[in-house]
Short mmCIF file of C-alpha atoms (C1' of nucleotides) in Angstrom, two decimals:
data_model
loop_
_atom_site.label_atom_id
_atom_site.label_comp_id
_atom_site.label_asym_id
_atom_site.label_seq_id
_atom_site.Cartn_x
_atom_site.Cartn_y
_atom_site.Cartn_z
CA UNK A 283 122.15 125.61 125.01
CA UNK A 284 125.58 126.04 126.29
CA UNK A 285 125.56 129.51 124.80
CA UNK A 286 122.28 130.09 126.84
CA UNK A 287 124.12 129.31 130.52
CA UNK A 288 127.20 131.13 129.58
CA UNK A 289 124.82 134.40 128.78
CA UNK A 290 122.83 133.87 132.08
CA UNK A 291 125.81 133.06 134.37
CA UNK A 292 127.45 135.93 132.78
CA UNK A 293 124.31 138.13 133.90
CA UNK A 294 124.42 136.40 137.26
CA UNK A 295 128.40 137.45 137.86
CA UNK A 296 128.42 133.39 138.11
CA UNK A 297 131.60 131.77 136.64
CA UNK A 298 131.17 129.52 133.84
CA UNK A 299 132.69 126.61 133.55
CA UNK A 300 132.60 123.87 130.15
CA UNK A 301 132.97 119.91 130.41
CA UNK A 302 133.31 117.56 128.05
CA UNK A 303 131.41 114.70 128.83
CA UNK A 304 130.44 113.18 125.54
CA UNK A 305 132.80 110.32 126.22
CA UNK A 306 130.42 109.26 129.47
CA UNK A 307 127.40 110.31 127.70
CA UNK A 308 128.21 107.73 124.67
CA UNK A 309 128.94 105.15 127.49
CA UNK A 310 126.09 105.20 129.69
CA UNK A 311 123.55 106.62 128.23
CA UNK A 312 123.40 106.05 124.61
CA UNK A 313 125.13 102.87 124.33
CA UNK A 314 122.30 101.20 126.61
CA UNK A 315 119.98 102.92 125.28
CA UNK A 316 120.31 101.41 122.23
CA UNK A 317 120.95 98.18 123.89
CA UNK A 318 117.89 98.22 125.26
CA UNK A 319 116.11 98.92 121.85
CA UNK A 320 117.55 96.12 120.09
CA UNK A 321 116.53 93.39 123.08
CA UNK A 322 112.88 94.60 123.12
CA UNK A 323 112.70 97.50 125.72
CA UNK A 324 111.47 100.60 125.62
CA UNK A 325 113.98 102.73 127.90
CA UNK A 326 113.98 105.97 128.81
CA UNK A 327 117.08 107.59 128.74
CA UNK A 328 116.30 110.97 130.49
CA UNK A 329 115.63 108.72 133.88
CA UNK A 330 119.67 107.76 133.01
CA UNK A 331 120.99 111.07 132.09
CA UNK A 332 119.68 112.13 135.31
CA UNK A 333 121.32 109.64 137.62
CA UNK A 334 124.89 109.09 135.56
CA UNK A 335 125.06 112.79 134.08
CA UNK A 336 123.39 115.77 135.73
CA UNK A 337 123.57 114.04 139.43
CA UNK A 338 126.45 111.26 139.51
CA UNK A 339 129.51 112.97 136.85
CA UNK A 340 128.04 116.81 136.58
CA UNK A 341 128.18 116.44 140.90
CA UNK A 342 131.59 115.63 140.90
CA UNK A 343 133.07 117.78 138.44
CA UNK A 344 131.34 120.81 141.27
CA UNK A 345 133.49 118.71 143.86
CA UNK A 346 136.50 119.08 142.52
CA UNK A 347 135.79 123.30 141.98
CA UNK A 348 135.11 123.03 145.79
CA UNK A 349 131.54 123.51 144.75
CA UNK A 350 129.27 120.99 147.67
CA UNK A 351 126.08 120.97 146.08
CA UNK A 352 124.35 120.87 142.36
CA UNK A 353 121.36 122.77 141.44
CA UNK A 354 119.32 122.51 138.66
CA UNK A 355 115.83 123.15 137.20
CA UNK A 356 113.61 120.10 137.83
CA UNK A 357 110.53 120.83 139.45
CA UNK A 358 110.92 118.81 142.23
CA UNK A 359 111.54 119.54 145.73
CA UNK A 360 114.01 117.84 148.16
CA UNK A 361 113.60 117.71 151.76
CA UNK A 362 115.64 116.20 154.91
CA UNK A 363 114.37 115.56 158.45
CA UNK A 364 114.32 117.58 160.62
CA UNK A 365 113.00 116.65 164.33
CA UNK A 366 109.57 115.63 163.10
CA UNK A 367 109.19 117.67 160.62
CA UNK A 368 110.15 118.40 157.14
CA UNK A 369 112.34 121.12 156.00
CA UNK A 370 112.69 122.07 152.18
CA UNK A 371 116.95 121.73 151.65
CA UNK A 372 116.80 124.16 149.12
CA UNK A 373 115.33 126.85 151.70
CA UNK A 374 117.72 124.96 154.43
CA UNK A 375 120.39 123.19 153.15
CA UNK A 376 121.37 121.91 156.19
CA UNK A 377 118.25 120.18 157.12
CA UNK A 378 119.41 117.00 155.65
CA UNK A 379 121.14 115.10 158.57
CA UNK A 380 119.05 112.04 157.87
CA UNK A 381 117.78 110.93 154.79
CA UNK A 382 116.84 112.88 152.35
CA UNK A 383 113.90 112.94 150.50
CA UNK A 384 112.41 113.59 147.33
CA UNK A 385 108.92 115.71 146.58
CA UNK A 386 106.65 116.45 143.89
CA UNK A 387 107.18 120.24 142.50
CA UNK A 388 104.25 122.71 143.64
CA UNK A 389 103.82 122.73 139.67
CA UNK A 390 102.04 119.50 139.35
CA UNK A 391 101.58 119.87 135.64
CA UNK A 392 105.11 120.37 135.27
CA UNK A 393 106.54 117.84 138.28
CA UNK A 394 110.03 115.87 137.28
CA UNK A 395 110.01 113.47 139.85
CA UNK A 396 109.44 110.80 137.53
CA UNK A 397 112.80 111.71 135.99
CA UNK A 398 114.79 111.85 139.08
CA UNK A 399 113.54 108.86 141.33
CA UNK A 400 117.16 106.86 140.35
CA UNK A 401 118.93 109.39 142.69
CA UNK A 402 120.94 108.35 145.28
CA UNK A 403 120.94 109.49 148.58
CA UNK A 404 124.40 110.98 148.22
CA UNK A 405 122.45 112.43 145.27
CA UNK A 406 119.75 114.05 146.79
CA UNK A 407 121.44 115.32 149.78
CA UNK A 408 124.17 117.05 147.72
CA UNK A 409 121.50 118.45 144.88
CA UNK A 410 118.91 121.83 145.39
CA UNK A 411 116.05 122.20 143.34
CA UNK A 412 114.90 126.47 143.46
CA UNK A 413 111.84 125.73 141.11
CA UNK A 414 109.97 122.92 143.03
CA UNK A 415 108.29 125.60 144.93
CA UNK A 416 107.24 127.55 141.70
CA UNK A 417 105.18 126.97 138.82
CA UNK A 418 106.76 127.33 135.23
CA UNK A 419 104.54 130.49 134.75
CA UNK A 420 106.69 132.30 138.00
CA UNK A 421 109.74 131.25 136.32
CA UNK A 422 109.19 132.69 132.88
CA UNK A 423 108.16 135.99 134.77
CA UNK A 424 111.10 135.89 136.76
CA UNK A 425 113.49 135.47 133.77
CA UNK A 426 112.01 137.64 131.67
CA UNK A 427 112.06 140.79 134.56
CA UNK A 428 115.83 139.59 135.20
CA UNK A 429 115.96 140.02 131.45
CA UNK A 430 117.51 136.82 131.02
CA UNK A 431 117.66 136.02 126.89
CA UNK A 432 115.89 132.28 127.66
CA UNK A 433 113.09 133.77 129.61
CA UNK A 434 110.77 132.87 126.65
CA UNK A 435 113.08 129.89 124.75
CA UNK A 436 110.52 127.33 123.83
CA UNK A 437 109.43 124.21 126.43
CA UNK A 438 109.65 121.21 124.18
CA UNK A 439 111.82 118.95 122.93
CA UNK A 440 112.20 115.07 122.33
CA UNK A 441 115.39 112.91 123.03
CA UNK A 442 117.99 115.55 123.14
CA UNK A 443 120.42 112.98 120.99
CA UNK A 444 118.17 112.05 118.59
CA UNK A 445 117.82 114.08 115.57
CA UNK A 446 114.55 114.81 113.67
CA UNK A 447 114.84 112.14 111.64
CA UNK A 448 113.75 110.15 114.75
CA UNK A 449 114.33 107.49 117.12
CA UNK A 450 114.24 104.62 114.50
CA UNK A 451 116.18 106.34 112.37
CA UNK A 452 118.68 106.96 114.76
CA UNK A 453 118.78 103.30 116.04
CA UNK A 454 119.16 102.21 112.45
CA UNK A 455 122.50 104.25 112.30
CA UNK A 456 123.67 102.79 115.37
CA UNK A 457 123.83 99.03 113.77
CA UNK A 458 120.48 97.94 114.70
CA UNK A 459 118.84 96.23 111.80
CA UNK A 460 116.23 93.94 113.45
CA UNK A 461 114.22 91.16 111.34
CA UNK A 462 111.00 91.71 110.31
CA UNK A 463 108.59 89.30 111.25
CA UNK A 464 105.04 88.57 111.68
CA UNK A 465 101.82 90.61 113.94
CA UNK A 466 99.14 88.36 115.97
CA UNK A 467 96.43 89.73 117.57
CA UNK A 468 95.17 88.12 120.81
CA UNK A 469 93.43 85.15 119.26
CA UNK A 470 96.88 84.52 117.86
CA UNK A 471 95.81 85.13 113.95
CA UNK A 472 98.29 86.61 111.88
CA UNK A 473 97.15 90.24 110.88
CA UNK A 474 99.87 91.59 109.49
CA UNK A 475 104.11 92.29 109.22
CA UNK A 476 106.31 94.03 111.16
CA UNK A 477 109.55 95.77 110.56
CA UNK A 478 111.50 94.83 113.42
CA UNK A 479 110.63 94.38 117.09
CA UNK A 480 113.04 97.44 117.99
CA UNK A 481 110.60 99.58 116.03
CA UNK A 482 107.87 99.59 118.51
CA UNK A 483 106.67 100.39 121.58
CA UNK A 484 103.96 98.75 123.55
CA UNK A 485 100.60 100.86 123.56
CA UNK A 486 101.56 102.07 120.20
CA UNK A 487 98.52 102.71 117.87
CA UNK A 488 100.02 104.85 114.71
CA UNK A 489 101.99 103.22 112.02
CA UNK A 490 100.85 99.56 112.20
CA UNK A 491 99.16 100.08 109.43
CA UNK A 492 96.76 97.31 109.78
CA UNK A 493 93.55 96.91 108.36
CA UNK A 494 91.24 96.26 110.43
CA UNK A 495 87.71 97.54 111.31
CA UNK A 496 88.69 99.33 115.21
CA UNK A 497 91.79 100.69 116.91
CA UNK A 498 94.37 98.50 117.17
CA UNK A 499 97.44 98.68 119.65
CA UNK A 500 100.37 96.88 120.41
CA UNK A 501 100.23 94.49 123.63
CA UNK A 502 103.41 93.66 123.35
CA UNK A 503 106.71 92.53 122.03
CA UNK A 504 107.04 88.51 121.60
CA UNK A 505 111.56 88.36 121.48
CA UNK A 506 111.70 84.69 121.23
CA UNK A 507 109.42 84.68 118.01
CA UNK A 508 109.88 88.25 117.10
CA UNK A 509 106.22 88.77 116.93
CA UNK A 510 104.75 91.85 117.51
CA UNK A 511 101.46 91.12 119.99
CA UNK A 512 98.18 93.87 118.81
CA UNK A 513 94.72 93.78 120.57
CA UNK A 514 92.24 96.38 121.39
CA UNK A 515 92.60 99.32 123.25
CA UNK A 516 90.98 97.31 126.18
CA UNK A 517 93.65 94.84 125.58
CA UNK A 518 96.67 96.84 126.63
CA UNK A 519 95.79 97.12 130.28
CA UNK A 520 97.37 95.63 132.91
CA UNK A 521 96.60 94.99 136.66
CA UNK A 522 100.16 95.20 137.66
CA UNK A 523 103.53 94.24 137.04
CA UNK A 524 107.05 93.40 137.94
CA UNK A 525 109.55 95.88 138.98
CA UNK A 526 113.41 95.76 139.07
CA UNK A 527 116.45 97.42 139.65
CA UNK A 528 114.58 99.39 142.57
CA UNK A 529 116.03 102.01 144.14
CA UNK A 530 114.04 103.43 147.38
CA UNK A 531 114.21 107.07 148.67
CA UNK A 532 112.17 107.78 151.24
CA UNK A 533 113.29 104.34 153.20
CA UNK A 534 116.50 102.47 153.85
CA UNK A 535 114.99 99.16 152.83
CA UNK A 536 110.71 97.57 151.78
CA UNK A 537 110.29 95.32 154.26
CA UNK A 538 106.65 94.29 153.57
CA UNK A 539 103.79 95.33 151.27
CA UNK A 540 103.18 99.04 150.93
CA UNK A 541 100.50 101.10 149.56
CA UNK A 542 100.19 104.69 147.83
CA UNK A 543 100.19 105.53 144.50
CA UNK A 544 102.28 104.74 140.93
CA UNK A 545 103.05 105.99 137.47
CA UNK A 546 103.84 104.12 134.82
CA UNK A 547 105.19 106.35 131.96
CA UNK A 548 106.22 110.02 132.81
CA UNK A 549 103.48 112.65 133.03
CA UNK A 550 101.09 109.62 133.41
CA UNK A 551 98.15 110.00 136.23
CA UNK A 552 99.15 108.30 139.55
CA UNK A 553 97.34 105.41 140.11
CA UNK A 554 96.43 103.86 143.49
CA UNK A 555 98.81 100.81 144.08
CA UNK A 556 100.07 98.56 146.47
CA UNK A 557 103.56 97.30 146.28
CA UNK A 558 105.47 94.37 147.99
CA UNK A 559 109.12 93.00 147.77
CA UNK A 560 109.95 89.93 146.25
CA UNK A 561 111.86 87.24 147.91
CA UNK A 562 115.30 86.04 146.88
CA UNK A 563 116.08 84.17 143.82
CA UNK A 564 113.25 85.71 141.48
CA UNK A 565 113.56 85.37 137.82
CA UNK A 566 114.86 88.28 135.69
CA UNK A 567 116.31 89.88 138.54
CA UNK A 568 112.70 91.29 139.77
CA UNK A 569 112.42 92.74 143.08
CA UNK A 570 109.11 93.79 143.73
CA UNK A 571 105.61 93.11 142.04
CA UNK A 572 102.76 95.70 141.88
CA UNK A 573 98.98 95.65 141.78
CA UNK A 574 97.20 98.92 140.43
CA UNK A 575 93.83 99.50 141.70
CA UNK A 576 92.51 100.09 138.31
CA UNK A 577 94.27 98.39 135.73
CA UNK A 578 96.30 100.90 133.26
CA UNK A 579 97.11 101.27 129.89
CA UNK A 580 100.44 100.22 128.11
CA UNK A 581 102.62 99.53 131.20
CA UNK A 582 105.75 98.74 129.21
CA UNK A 583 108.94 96.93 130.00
CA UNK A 584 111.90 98.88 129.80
CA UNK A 585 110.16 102.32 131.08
CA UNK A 586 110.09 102.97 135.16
CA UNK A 587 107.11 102.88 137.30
CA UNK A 588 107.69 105.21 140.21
CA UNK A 589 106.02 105.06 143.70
CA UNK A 590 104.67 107.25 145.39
CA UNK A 591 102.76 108.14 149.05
CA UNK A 592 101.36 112.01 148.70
CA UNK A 593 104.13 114.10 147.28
CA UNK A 594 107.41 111.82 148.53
CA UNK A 595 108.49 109.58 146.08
CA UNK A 596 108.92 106.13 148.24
CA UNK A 597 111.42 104.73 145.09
CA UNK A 598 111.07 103.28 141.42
CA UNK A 599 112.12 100.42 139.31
CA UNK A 600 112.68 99.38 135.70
CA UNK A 601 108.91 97.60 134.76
CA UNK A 602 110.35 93.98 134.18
CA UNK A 603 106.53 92.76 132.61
CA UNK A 604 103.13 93.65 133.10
CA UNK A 605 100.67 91.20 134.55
CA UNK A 606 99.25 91.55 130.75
CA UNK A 607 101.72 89.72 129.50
CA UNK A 608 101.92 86.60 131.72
CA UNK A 609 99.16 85.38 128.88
CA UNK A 610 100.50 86.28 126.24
CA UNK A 611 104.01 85.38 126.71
CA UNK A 612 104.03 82.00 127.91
CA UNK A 613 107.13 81.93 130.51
CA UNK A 614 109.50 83.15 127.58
CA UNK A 615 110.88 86.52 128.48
CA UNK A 616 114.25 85.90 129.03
"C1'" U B 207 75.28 79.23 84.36
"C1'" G B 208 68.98 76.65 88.19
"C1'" G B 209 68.05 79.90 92.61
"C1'" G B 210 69.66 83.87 96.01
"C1'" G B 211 73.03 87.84 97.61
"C1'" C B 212 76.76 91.55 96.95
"C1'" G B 213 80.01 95.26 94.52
"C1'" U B 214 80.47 103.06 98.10
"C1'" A B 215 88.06 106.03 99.54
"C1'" G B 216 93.88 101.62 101.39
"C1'" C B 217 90.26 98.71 104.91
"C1'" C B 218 85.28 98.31 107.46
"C1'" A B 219 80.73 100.68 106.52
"C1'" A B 220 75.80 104.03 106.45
"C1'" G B 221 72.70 105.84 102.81
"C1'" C B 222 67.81 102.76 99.20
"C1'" G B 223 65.00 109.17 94.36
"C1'" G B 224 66.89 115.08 96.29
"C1'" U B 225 72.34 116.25 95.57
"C1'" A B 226 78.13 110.86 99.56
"C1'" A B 227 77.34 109.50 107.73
"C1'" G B 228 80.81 107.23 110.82
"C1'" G B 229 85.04 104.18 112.21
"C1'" C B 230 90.16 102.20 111.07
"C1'" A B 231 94.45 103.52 108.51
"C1'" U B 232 97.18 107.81 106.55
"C1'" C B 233 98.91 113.01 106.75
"C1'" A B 234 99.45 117.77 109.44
"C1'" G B 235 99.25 120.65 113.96
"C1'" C B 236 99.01 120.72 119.36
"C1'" C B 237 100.98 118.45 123.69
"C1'" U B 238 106.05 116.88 125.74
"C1'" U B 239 113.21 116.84 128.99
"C1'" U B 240 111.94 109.18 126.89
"C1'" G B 241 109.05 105.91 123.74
"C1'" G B 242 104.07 105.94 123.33
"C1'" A B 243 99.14 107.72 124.29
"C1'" G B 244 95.69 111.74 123.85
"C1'" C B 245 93.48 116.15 121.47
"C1'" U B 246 92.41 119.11 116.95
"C1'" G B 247 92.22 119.44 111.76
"C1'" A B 248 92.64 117.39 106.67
"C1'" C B 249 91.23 113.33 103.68
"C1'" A B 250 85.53 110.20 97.70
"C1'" U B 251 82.89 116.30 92.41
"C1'" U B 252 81.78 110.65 93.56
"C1'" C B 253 79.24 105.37 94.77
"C1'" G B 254 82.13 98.02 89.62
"C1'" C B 255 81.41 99.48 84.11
"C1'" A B 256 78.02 101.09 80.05
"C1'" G B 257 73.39 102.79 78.71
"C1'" G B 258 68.21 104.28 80.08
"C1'" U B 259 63.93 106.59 83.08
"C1'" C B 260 63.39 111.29 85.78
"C1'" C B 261 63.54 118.37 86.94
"C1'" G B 262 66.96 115.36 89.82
"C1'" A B 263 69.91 108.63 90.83
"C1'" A B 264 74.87 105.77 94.86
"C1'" U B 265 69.66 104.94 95.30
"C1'" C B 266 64.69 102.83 89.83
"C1'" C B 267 65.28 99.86 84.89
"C1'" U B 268 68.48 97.07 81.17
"C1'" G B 269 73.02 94.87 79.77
"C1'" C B 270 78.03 93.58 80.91
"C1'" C B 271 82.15 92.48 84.36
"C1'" G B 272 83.72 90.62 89.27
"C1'" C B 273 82.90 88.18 93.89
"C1'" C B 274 80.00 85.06 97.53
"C1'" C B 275 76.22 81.44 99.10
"C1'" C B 276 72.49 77.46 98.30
"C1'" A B 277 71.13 73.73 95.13
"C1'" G B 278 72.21 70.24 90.60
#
RNA sequence: UGGGGCGUAGCCAAGCGGUAAGGCAUCAGCCUUUGGAGCUGACAUUCGCAGGUCCGAAUCCUGCCGCCCCAG
């Protein structure tokens, strides 16, 4: 990787520069992502390596070179206001005056914005995206008539900390040895045994191992009797759920109930939703609750549901519950 | 031990004389800047065991073993 940008900033006549960051990275990514494991959540760490890393310690490290803004290769666009209209900031930096928002990539098979609604506005106005407006196809072809080496380096790759061995694995080497315990199903029969709450994910289907006549998936995680929850496909959809740590883009504050569209997990299909703030004193710290026009599948604490109205991301929050769950958790997440 | 039923892959299960459906699970690949999901492919030389009938049986007959149900 790092040899790849030194090679294409070297073709570029762009100065390279190395930081060590693994100190920050251990800190405030890893460390709660593996806190977040071990009390029952699914996280996603990218969504943090976005906001602490690439845009909050990566944008001032380009301060202090005298460098003002960050750009990297998300395929998202960012836009400020300009008049009445909106101007692209990577096309005119200086449109963003006001606030600044956040887009969908032209690429919609490839869009990040999922990954990048925990920006900030200091963030956004200080970041430039040069692929939201082209499709991974016109960036390969670019590259590879530049001649850059990574024009055709391959697309995929899983937690970039987490070796092959996988995520378990790697949560197991970080002290977390969870109980085993038992599986219910919805009509609260015992079906099988689990290894350890930490181990799964709600919506997850492979490696229950259970034997039973039909797909079965996990509904979700019980903490306070480390149970792990299974039902039918049918039986991991929710109408809604609770949202916290928001953080809103495309307005200063929610004042009321808003409608547009959500996703749940990242490359998930948008679902028409309607969101509305929560008042003071909630429990678990939620701040806004949302109703999906048809109910979707696995919405699972931990991950972020992002909102959206056309291409501008209104905000995001960390899924608290799903409405799912209100049955069969009786009042016990803590 | 009088009557009835059933034993097909780890689990569920079709087939009832013509040369072993399907589903779950499992494994592999694809997909993918999270976890999952999804998609594709693989997966019983063999039908509780032993004989017999037949050109040919998981399917028919006999015996044995193991379960289940209803009566005593």
């Amino acid at each position: 990787m790092a040899r790849d940008a030194a090679s294409v900033c070297n073709d570029l006549g762009v100065p390279h520069y190395t930081v060590n960051m693994t100190e920050e990275f251990e800190e405030e990514v890893i460390v709660p992502f593996v806190r977040d494991y071990a009390s029952g959540r699914t996280p996603n760490p990218c969504i943090t390596c976005n906001r602490t890393m690439k845009f909050g310690h990566l944008l001032r490290k380009a301060r202090e070179i005298g460098a003002e803004y960050v750009a990297t290769g998300h395929y998202v666009r960012a836009a400020g206001c300009q008049d009445d209209t909106m101007v692209d900031t990577f096309v005119n930096p200086v449109a963003g005056s006001g606030r600044t928002y956040l887009l969908r990539g032209k690429d919609k098979s490839k869009d990040q914005t999922y990954a990048l609604y925990g920006l900030t506005q200091d963030m956004l106005s200080h970041s430039m995206f040069p692929l939201g407006n082209l499709t991974k196809h016109d960036v390969r072809e670019m590259a590879r008539k530049v001649g850059f080496s990574t024009a055709d380096r391959p697309d995929s790759q899983e937690i970039c900390f987490v070796t092959s061995s996988g995520y378990r694995a790697f949560l197991a080497n970080r002290g977390v040895h969870p109980e085993p315990g038992p599986i219910f199903d919805t009509s609260g029969r015992q079906v099988g045994k689990h290894s350890g709450l930490p181990f799964y994910t709600v919506g997850q289907r492979k490696g229950l191992g259970l034997e039973s006549g039909t797909a079965m998936y996990v509904v979700a995680l019980d903490v306070t009797r480390n149970a792990l929850l299974v039902g039918t496909r049918e039986e991991a959809y929710s109408t809604g759920c609770q949202v916290k740590v928001l953080n809103l883009i495309a307005v200063q504050s929610m004042d009321g109930p808003v409608t547009g569209t959500c996703m749940v997990r990242y490359r998930g299909k948008e679902t028409a939703a309607q969101m509305r703030p929560c008042g003071m004193g909630t429990a678990l710290g939620v701040e806004a609750t949302v109703d999906f026009q048809t109910p979707q599948f696995a919405v699972t604490p931990g991950q972020a549901l992002v909102f959206y109205q056309g291409d501008l991301v209104y905000g995001g929050g960390v899924i608290a519950r799903s409405s799912s769950m209100q049955d069969l958790l009786p009042g016990n997440q803590k």
